[in-house]
Tab-separated table of C-alpha atoms and ligand atoms in Angstrom:
chain	number	residue	atom	x	y	z
A	297	MET	CA	92.089	125.982	102.334
A	298	ALA	CA	88.404	125.821	101.699
A	299	TYR	CA	86.332	123.230	102.672
A	300	ASN	CA	82.768	122.000	101.677
A	301	LEU	CA	80.798	120.571	104.344
A	302	ALA	CA	77.567	118.665	104.397
A	303	LEU	CA	75.406	119.247	107.504
A	304	ILE	CA	72.596	116.805	108.554
A	305	PRO	CA	71.669	117.965	112.190
A	306	GLY	CA	68.967	115.384	112.036
A	307	ASP	CA	66.450	115.054	115.071
A	308	GLY	CA	65.935	116.058	118.358
A	309	ILE	CA	69.219	117.333	120.203
A	310	GLY	CA	71.145	116.819	116.647
A	311	LYS	CA	69.407	120.011	115.460
A	312	GLU	CA	70.885	122.068	118.892
A	313	VAL	CA	74.292	120.749	118.926
A	314	ILE	CA	75.217	120.828	115.232
A	315	PRO	CA	74.819	124.714	115.123
A	316	GLU	CA	77.205	124.705	118.197
A	317	GLY	CA	79.775	122.730	116.388
A	318	VAL	CA	79.382	125.337	113.233
A	319	ARG	CA	80.129	128.181	115.765
A	320	VAL	CA	83.279	126.779	116.921
A	321	LEU	CA	84.330	125.320	113.554
A	322	GLU	CA	83.828	129.139	111.894
A	323	ALA	CA	85.617	130.447	114.835
A	324	LEU	CA	88.494	128.230	114.181
A	325	GLY	CA	88.646	128.927	110.642
A	326	ARG	CA	88.848	132.657	111.294
A	327	ASP	CA	91.823	132.249	113.722
A	328	PHE	CA	93.749	129.383	111.742
A	329	GLY	CA	93.137	130.826	108.013
A	330	PHE	CA	90.898	128.272	106.469
A	331	SER	CA	87.281	128.728	104.993
A	332	LEU	CA	84.194	126.462	105.580
A	333	HIS	CA	81.303	126.487	103.361
A	334	PHE	CA	78.346	124.673	104.881
A	335	GLU	CA	75.210	123.119	103.260
A	336	PRO	CA	72.287	121.743	105.583
A	337	PHE	CA	70.341	118.813	104.479
A	338	ALA	CA	66.847	118.347	106.316
A	339	TYR	CA	67.310	114.299	106.051
A	340	SER	CA	65.804	113.201	109.411
A	341	CYS	CA	62.748	111.403	110.666
A	342	GLN	CA	60.713	114.471	110.335
A	343	HIS	CA	61.805	114.162	106.653
A	344	TYR	CA	60.519	110.695	106.672
A	345	LEU	CA	57.143	111.485	108.343
A	346	GLU	CA	56.669	114.263	105.795
A	347	HIS	CA	57.868	112.149	102.483
A	348	GLY	CA	58.027	108.615	103.642
A	349	VAL	CA	61.850	108.393	103.115
A	350	MET	CA	64.853	109.395	105.556
A	351	MET	CA	66.445	111.191	102.463
A	352	PRO	CA	65.557	111.742	98.776
A	353	PRO	CA	66.639	109.109	96.157
A	354	ASP	CA	69.205	111.468	94.790
A	355	GLY	CA	70.376	112.215	98.582
A	356	ILE	CA	73.630	110.011	98.176
A	357	ALA	CA	74.576	111.825	95.237
A	358	ALA	CA	73.976	115.372	96.846
A	359	LEU	CA	76.019	114.353	99.645
A	360	SER	CA	78.967	113.086	97.296
A	361	ARG	CA	80.002	116.569	96.446
A	362	PHE	CA	81.312	117.382	100.043
A	363	ASP	CA	84.637	116.962	101.686
A	364	ALA	CA	82.805	115.682	104.706
A	365	ILE	CA	79.578	115.219	106.411
A	366	PHE	CA	78.944	116.379	109.799
A	367	LEU	CA	75.812	114.760	111.229
A	368	GLY	CA	74.019	115.046	114.601
A	369	ALA	CA	71.851	112.513	115.394
A	370	VAL	CA	68.686	110.834	113.856
A	371	GLY	CA	65.755	108.989	115.627
A	372	ALA	CA	62.301	110.096	116.867
A	373	PRO	CA	59.497	108.636	118.857
A	374	GLY	CA	56.959	107.349	116.362
A	375	VAL	CA	59.690	106.348	114.066
A	376	PRO	CA	61.120	102.999	114.207
A	377	ASP	CA	64.942	102.953	115.055
A	378	HIS	CA	65.398	100.416	111.947
A	379	VAL	CA	64.018	102.824	109.574
A	380	SER	CA	66.240	105.887	110.706
A	381	LEU	CA	69.132	103.693	110.613
A	382	TRP	CA	68.724	101.764	107.302
A	383	GLY	CA	67.114	104.637	105.659
A	384	LEU	CA	70.232	107.130	106.450
A	385	LEU	CA	72.997	106.111	108.224
A	386	ILE	CA	73.903	102.815	106.732
A	387	PRO	CA	73.419	104.000	103.168
A	388	ILE	CA	75.635	106.610	103.904
A	389	ARG	CA	78.346	104.560	105.800
A	390	ARG	CA	78.158	101.802	102.692
A	391	SER	CA	77.666	103.974	99.701
A	392	PHE	CA	80.836	105.970	100.746
A	393	ASP	CA	82.846	102.997	101.664
A	394	GLN	CA	83.368	104.361	105.344
A	395	TYR	CA	84.619	101.158	106.559
A	396	VAL	CA	86.299	102.557	109.574
A	397	ASN	CA	83.955	103.500	112.736
A	398	LEU	CA	86.537	105.382	115.049
A	399	ARG	CA	85.635	105.839	118.460
A	400	PRO	CA	88.178	107.592	120.944
A	401	VAL	CA	87.974	106.726	124.622
A	402	ARG	CA	89.620	109.070	127.077
A	403	LEU	CA	88.950	110.250	130.548
A	404	LEU	CA	89.559	113.896	130.427
A	405	ALA	CA	90.997	115.729	133.341
A	406	GLY	CA	87.997	116.866	135.384
A	407	ILE	CA	85.628	114.486	134.214
A	408	ARG	CA	84.490	111.710	136.664
A	409	SER	CA	84.558	108.164	135.535
A	410	PRO	CA	81.615	105.689	136.903
A	411	LEU	CA	84.595	103.647	137.369
A	412	ALA	CA	85.958	104.135	141.119
A	413	GLY	CA	89.506	105.340	141.280
A	414	ARG	CA	90.195	105.797	137.742
A	415	ASN	CA	92.229	108.834	136.587
A	416	PRO	CA	92.999	110.181	133.143
A	417	GLU	CA	96.040	108.130	132.653
A	418	ASP	CA	94.047	104.866	132.903
A	419	ILE	CA	91.698	105.436	130.378
A	420	ASP	CA	93.118	106.319	126.859
A	421	PHE	CA	92.264	104.090	124.196
A	422	VAL	CA	90.416	103.741	120.756
A	423	VAL	CA	87.689	101.404	119.626
A	424	VAL	CA	88.085	100.490	115.817
A	425	ARG	CA	84.909	99.180	114.526
A	426	GLU	CA	84.325	97.656	111.027
A	427	ASN	CA	81.662	99.562	109.618
A	428	THR	CA	80.467	98.059	106.333
A	429	GLU	CA	79.782	94.358	106.930
A	430	GLY	CA	80.043	91.743	109.317
A	431	GLU	CA	76.807	91.170	111.434
A	432	TYR	CA	74.868	94.108	109.965
A	433	SER	CA	74.177	92.419	106.798
A	434	ALA	CA	70.747	92.899	105.058
A	435	ILE	CA	71.226	89.136	103.991
A	436	GLY	CA	68.308	87.021	105.260
A	437	GLY	CA	64.560	87.127	105.705
A	438	ARG	CA	61.526	85.648	107.104
A	439	LEU	CA	59.314	82.512	106.424
A	440	PHE	CA	55.994	81.325	107.534
A	441	GLU	CA	55.260	84.600	108.831
A	442	GLY	CA	52.419	84.548	111.435
A	443	SER	CA	52.242	80.522	111.711
A	444	GLU	CA	53.798	78.426	114.433
A	445	ARG	CA	56.599	77.621	111.802
A	446	GLU	CA	57.683	81.300	111.676
A	447	MET	CA	61.228	81.749	111.454
A	448	ALA	CA	63.799	84.482	110.831
A	449	VAL	CA	67.411	83.935	109.296
A	450	GLN	CA	70.032	86.651	109.556
A	451	GLU	CA	73.544	86.047	107.681
A	452	SER	CA	76.806	87.722	108.702
A	453	VAL	CA	79.211	88.705	106.027
A	454	PHE	CA	83.059	88.403	106.817
A	455	THR	CA	85.057	88.988	103.394
A	456	ARG	CA	89.037	88.868	103.444
A	457	HIS	CA	89.030	92.277	101.846
A	458	GLY	CA	86.737	93.706	104.732
A	459	VAL	CA	88.288	92.117	107.562
A	460	ASP	CA	91.875	92.668	106.368
A	461	ARG	CA	91.390	96.346	105.661
A	462	ILE	CA	89.696	96.965	109.013
A	463	LEU	CA	92.770	95.019	110.713
A	464	ARG	CA	95.370	96.975	108.611
A	465	TYR	CA	94.206	100.242	109.952
A	466	ALA	CA	93.845	99.353	113.483
A	467	PHE	CA	97.491	97.758	113.403
A	468	GLU	CA	98.665	101.147	111.584
A	469	LEU	CA	96.973	102.830	114.368
A	470	ALA	CA	98.400	100.711	117.155
A	471	ALA	CA	101.961	101.491	115.617
A	472	LYS	CA	101.450	105.415	115.740
A	473	ARG	CA	100.110	105.041	119.474
A	474	ARG	CA	101.406	102.734	122.294
A	475	GLY	CA	101.925	99.667	120.235
A	476	LYS	CA	99.186	97.538	121.793
A	477	LEU	CA	96.200	95.774	119.914
A	478	THR	CA	93.351	93.937	121.257
A	479	SER	CA	90.989	92.218	119.016
A	480	ALA	CA	87.359	91.483	120.232
A	481	THR	CA	86.408	87.707	119.263
A	482	LYS	CA	83.850	85.280	120.142
A	483	SER	CA	85.377	82.092	118.429
A	484	ASN	CA	84.128	79.820	121.071
A	485	GLY	CA	80.529	80.365	120.313
A	486	ILE	CA	80.519	81.531	116.549
A	487	ILE	CA	82.121	78.902	114.967
A	488	HIS	CA	82.785	79.998	111.074
A	489	THR	CA	83.083	83.811	111.208
A	490	MET	CA	84.746	84.303	114.371
A	491	PRO	CA	87.711	81.656	113.846
A	492	TYR	CA	88.114	83.387	110.400
A	493	TRP	CA	88.527	86.624	112.018
A	494	ASP	CA	91.115	85.455	114.634
A	495	GLU	CA	93.034	83.897	111.604
A	496	ARG	CA	93.200	87.325	109.702
A	497	VAL	CA	94.358	88.889	112.923
A	498	ALA	CA	97.006	86.074	113.288
A	499	GLU	CA	97.974	86.588	109.606
A	500	MET	CA	98.132	90.477	109.983
A	501	ALA	CA	100.306	90.309	113.022
A	502	LYS	CA	102.885	88.936	111.108
A	503	SER	CA	103.305	92.127	108.968
A	504	TYR	CA	103.597	94.125	112.811
A	505	PRO	CA	106.214	92.531	114.771
A	506	GLY	CA	106.582	95.574	116.837
A	507	ILE	CA	102.572	95.523	118.073
A	508	ALA	CA	101.731	93.435	121.021
A	509	VAL	CA	98.478	91.383	120.062
A	510	ASP	CA	96.120	90.250	122.289
A	511	GLN	CA	92.399	88.892	121.928
A	512	PHE	CA	89.496	88.441	124.359
A	513	HIS	CA	86.241	86.943	123.709
A	514	ILE	CA	83.499	89.887	123.730
A	515	ASP	CA	81.901	88.765	126.882
A	516	ILE	CA	85.176	88.837	129.183
A	517	LEU	CA	86.094	91.971	127.014
A	518	CYS	CA	83.184	93.728	128.210
A	519	ALA	CA	84.154	93.076	131.739
A	520	HIS	CA	87.785	94.024	131.265
A	521	PHE	CA	86.811	97.518	130.110
A	522	VAL	CA	85.022	97.971	133.169
A	523	GLN	CA	87.567	96.285	135.446
A	524	HIS	CA	90.787	96.879	133.796
A	525	PRO	CA	90.512	99.949	131.172
A	526	ASP	CA	94.045	100.678	131.521
A	527	TRP	CA	95.146	97.337	129.446
A	528	PHE	CA	93.960	99.062	126.419
A	529	ASP	CA	95.396	101.076	123.447
A	530	VAL	CA	93.577	100.018	119.981
A	531	VAL	CA	90.735	97.585	120.549
A	532	VAL	CA	89.405	96.274	117.032
A	533	GLY	CA	86.130	94.768	116.225
A	534	SER	CA	83.632	93.490	113.814
A	535	ASN	CA	80.531	95.529	113.251
A	536	LEU	CA	78.512	94.283	116.214
A	537	PHE	CA	81.135	93.892	118.714
A	538	GLY	CA	82.624	97.379	117.800
A	539	ASP	CA	79.382	98.908	118.309
A	540	ILE	CA	78.631	97.415	121.718
A	541	LEU	CA	82.324	98.398	122.853
A	542	SER	CA	82.087	101.842	121.681
A	543	ASP	CA	79.023	102.622	123.931
A	544	LEU	CA	80.507	100.851	126.549
A	545	GLY	CA	84.065	102.455	126.357
A	546	PRO	CA	82.455	106.265	126.561
A	547	ALA	CA	80.408	105.084	129.303
A	548	CYS	CA	83.660	104.287	131.169
A	549	ALA	CA	84.935	107.637	130.409
A	550	GLY	CA	82.150	109.851	131.906
A	551	GLY	CA	79.215	109.484	129.641
A	552	ILE	CA	78.013	109.807	125.918
A	553	GLY	CA	77.482	113.360	126.133
A	554	ILE	CA	81.185	113.725	125.467
A	555	ALA	CA	82.048	111.083	123.130
A	556	PRO	CA	82.826	111.565	119.458
A	557	SER	CA	83.096	109.267	116.501
A	558	ALA	CA	84.115	109.347	112.894
A	559	ASN	CA	83.210	106.992	110.187
A	560	LEU	CA	85.964	107.060	107.833
A	561	ASN	CA	87.037	106.315	104.063
A	562	PRO	CA	90.489	106.432	104.957
A	563	GLU	CA	91.595	106.660	101.132
A	564	LYS	CA	89.374	110.002	100.868
A	565	ARG	CA	87.807	108.523	97.445
A	566	PHE	CA	84.222	109.299	99.218
A	567	PRO	CA	83.376	111.898	102.088
A	568	SER	CA	83.826	110.750	105.516
A	569	MET	CA	81.336	111.378	107.888
A	570	PHE	CA	81.696	112.685	111.397
A	571	GLU	CA	78.984	112.106	114.344
A	572	PRO	CA	78.617	112.308	118.132
A	573	VAL	CA	78.278	108.613	119.480
A	574	HIS	CA	74.796	109.882	121.229
A	575	GLY	CA	71.521	109.689	119.777
A	576	SER	CA	68.610	112.345	119.352
A	577	ALA	CA	68.120	112.119	123.181
A	578	PRO	CA	64.383	112.989	123.021
A	579	ASP	CA	64.248	113.286	126.749
A	580	ILE	CA	66.060	116.396	126.801
A	581	ALA	CA	65.571	117.955	123.272
A	582	GLY	CA	64.378	121.446	123.229
A	583	LYS	CA	65.758	121.950	126.728
A	584	GLY	CA	69.007	123.800	125.626
A	585	ILE	CA	70.848	121.460	127.955
A	586	ALA	CA	72.480	118.846	125.829
A	587	ASN	CA	76.219	118.346	126.100
A	588	PRO	CA	77.841	119.996	123.083
A	589	ILE	CA	81.325	118.439	123.908
A	590	ALA	CA	80.564	115.323	122.022
A	591	THR	CA	79.813	117.270	118.859
A	592	LEU	CA	82.976	119.556	119.445
A	593	TRP	CA	84.985	116.763	119.932
A	594	THR	CA	83.819	115.214	116.621
A	595	ALA	CA	84.603	118.460	114.784
A	596	GLN	CA	87.998	118.134	116.007
A	597	MET	CA	88.212	114.815	114.502
A	598	MET	CA	86.855	116.065	111.620
A	599	LEU	CA	89.377	119.086	111.242
A	600	GLU	CA	92.283	116.475	111.935
A	601	PHE	CA	91.009	114.314	109.048
A	602	LEU	CA	90.762	117.215	106.955
A	603	GLY	CA	94.678	117.990	107.849
A	604	GLU	CA	93.727	120.965	109.739
A	605	THR	CA	96.003	119.700	112.693
A	606	THR	CA	96.843	122.663	114.441
A	607	ALA	CA	93.187	123.968	114.773
A	608	ALA	CA	92.289	120.396	115.859
A	609	ALA	CA	94.898	120.482	118.650
A	610	ALA	CA	93.673	124.151	119.586
A	611	LEU	CA	89.964	122.780	119.851
A	612	MET	CA	91.103	119.606	121.828
A	613	GLY	CA	93.028	121.738	124.232
A	614	ALA	CA	89.934	124.289	124.915
A	615	ILE	CA	87.789	121.276	125.530
A	616	GLU	CA	90.338	119.825	127.973
A	617	ARG	CA	90.698	123.147	129.695
A	618	ILE	CA	86.931	123.526	130.214
A	619	CYS	CA	86.570	119.895	131.498
A	620	ALA	CA	89.434	120.444	134.093
A	621	GLN	CA	88.173	123.698	135.312
A	622	GLY	CA	85.036	121.797	136.052
A	623	LYS	CA	82.859	125.045	136.329
A	624	ILE	CA	81.018	125.322	133.217
A	625	LEU	CA	79.488	121.794	132.707
A	626	THR	CA	76.244	120.429	131.489
A	627	PRO	CA	73.925	118.593	133.856
A	628	ASP	CA	74.872	115.130	132.437
A	629	LEU	CA	78.504	115.901	133.899
A	630	GLY	CA	77.243	117.196	137.072
A	631	GLY	CA	76.810	120.828	136.131
A	632	SER	CA	74.212	123.147	135.676
A	633	ALA	CA	75.424	125.066	132.538
A	634	THR	CA	73.209	125.249	129.431
A	635	MET	CA	74.757	123.965	125.943
A	636	ARG	CA	75.325	127.462	124.819
A	637	GLN	CA	77.269	128.549	128.114
A	638	VAL	CA	79.527	125.475	127.497
A	639	THR	CA	80.212	126.255	123.874
A	640	ASP	CA	80.642	129.929	124.741
A	641	ALA	CA	83.506	128.904	127.303
A	642	ILE	CA	84.934	126.733	124.733
A	643	LEU	CA	85.164	129.543	122.240
A	644	LYS	CA	86.948	131.835	124.896
A	645	GLN	CA	89.380	129.283	125.455
A	646	LEU	CA	90.115	129.646	121.863
B	60	LIG	N1	74.084	108.108	115.357
B	60	LIG	C1	72.742	108.252	115.676
B	60	LIG	O1	72.093	108.852	114.929
B	60	LIG	C2	72.114	107.568	116.887
B	60	LIG	C3	72.681	107.072	117.963
B	60	LIG	C4	72.034	106.323	118.868
B	60	LIG	C5	70.566	106.495	118.919
B	60	LIG	N2	70.151	107.101	118.173
B	60	LIG	C6	68.609	107.365	118.321
B	60	LIG	O2	68.328	108.347	119.190
B	60	LIG	C7	67.136	108.052	119.516
B	60	LIG	C8	67.146	107.985	121.398
B	60	LIG	O3	68.106	106.934	121.562
B	60	LIG	P1	68.548	106.526	123.053
B	60	LIG	O4	67.743	107.121	124.046
B	60	LIG	O5	68.996	105.068	122.995
B	60	LIG	O6	70.169	106.985	122.972
B	60	LIG	P2	70.627	108.668	123.179
B	60	LIG	O7	71.983	108.832	123.275
B	60	LIG	O8	69.723	109.835	122.427
B	60	LIG	O9	70.081	108.858	124.945
B	60	LIG	C9	70.534	108.223	125.990
B	60	LIG	C10	70.752	109.042	127.129
B	60	LIG	O10	71.585	109.675	127.090
B	60	LIG	C11	71.386	111.244	127.526
B	60	LIG	N3	71.986	112.067	126.368
B	60	LIG	C12	72.722	111.630	125.048
B	60	LIG	N4	73.209	112.504	124.357
B	60	LIG	C13	73.342	113.319	125.379
B	60	LIG	C14	74.017	114.899	125.364
B	60	LIG	N5	74.598	115.332	124.300
B	60	LIG	N6	74.175	115.501	126.487
B	60	LIG	C15	73.506	115.148	127.509
B	60	LIG	N7	72.760	113.844	127.722
B	60	LIG	C16	72.893	113.253	126.589
B	60	LIG	C17	70.123	111.116	126.773
B	60	LIG	O11	69.296	112.375	127.436
B	60	LIG	C18	69.420	109.909	127.447
B	60	LIG	O12	69.127	110.055	128.668
B	60	LIG	C19	66.486	106.675	119.346
B	60	LIG	O13	65.657	106.836	118.176
B	60	LIG	C20	67.868	106.244	118.559
B	60	LIG	O14	67.764	105.156	117.475
B	60	LIG	C21	70.543	107.663	116.839
């Protein structure tokens, strides 16, 4: 097989970690008999500062030719975060109907959870976040700006199409895992969209009698992530709730330096996008100490989605062994190794 991959390193440590991912993917291609063609795109805050846009008008069309998009991170001091998000990430997610945002949360052996006394068997779940509608809608506006009557309105959008398809994905995933699904809600306070979400969960559950379903309001669910991470298998949430949970989850499992994510168009009508959970980390950019594991684990998710499951399993095994050994880790995990040393160690394991 041959795969065409678009690379968007982005800003800050994104530009450092994506080349590490490429090194590992190329090695896996050689070992497992598939070829990869990479094409870099300079879409970033730097691009915005030079051209006034995060990507050119034909950017989406250019990306549509690829099997997948491998993205580092975008964001830079001096460029408002909503510019980088709405100028690049959200247009890609929406144009390519990447309606599933998938974030596995696993405590790997050798990684210390900030939660006392927790072991790998206690933390192993997946956050499934709706990625195209919900609270992140552009519907709304401001009136009477600058006056005492100033106001802002922001609409949420929950369609049956959008809610049902993310729920179906989550139920199917639960069926392949340990058969448990948790829904994030807030139907006590948000009285239109969230009761609707709950209704659709109950309706979907009828088609999956083998799945144990529970639901929690988002506030207590956050507390349960910290106090009872072992309760969870698949956790499904709207765009906003999923976004919050998918940083809280990785934080419980040792930090965002190792946390991967995927934006999927499961039907493969459009390219899916794979990106580490972390941002551009301006505080450590250029120092060569960014943890590459989040990006390498993200590459593993990409290989799995492309169908290279043996290579994906080999990469995950190598990541797990390096973490378990605990000798070659970056400073965010308490080690003193550089980014390249960690990647080299993982390459050696392969
Ligand atoms: N998907 C994305 O592109 C994305 C996601 C989150 C934030 N951002 C952007 O990134 C910029 C910085 O945001 P932030 O500081 O809130 O989040 P961040 O993830 O960039 O950094 C948070 C903290 O985690 C550390 N960290 C992050 N990744 C690490 C890694 N691989 N290894 C070691 N340490 C790591 C950083 O040094 C920092 O202390 C902002 O402009 C933000 O908008 C982009």
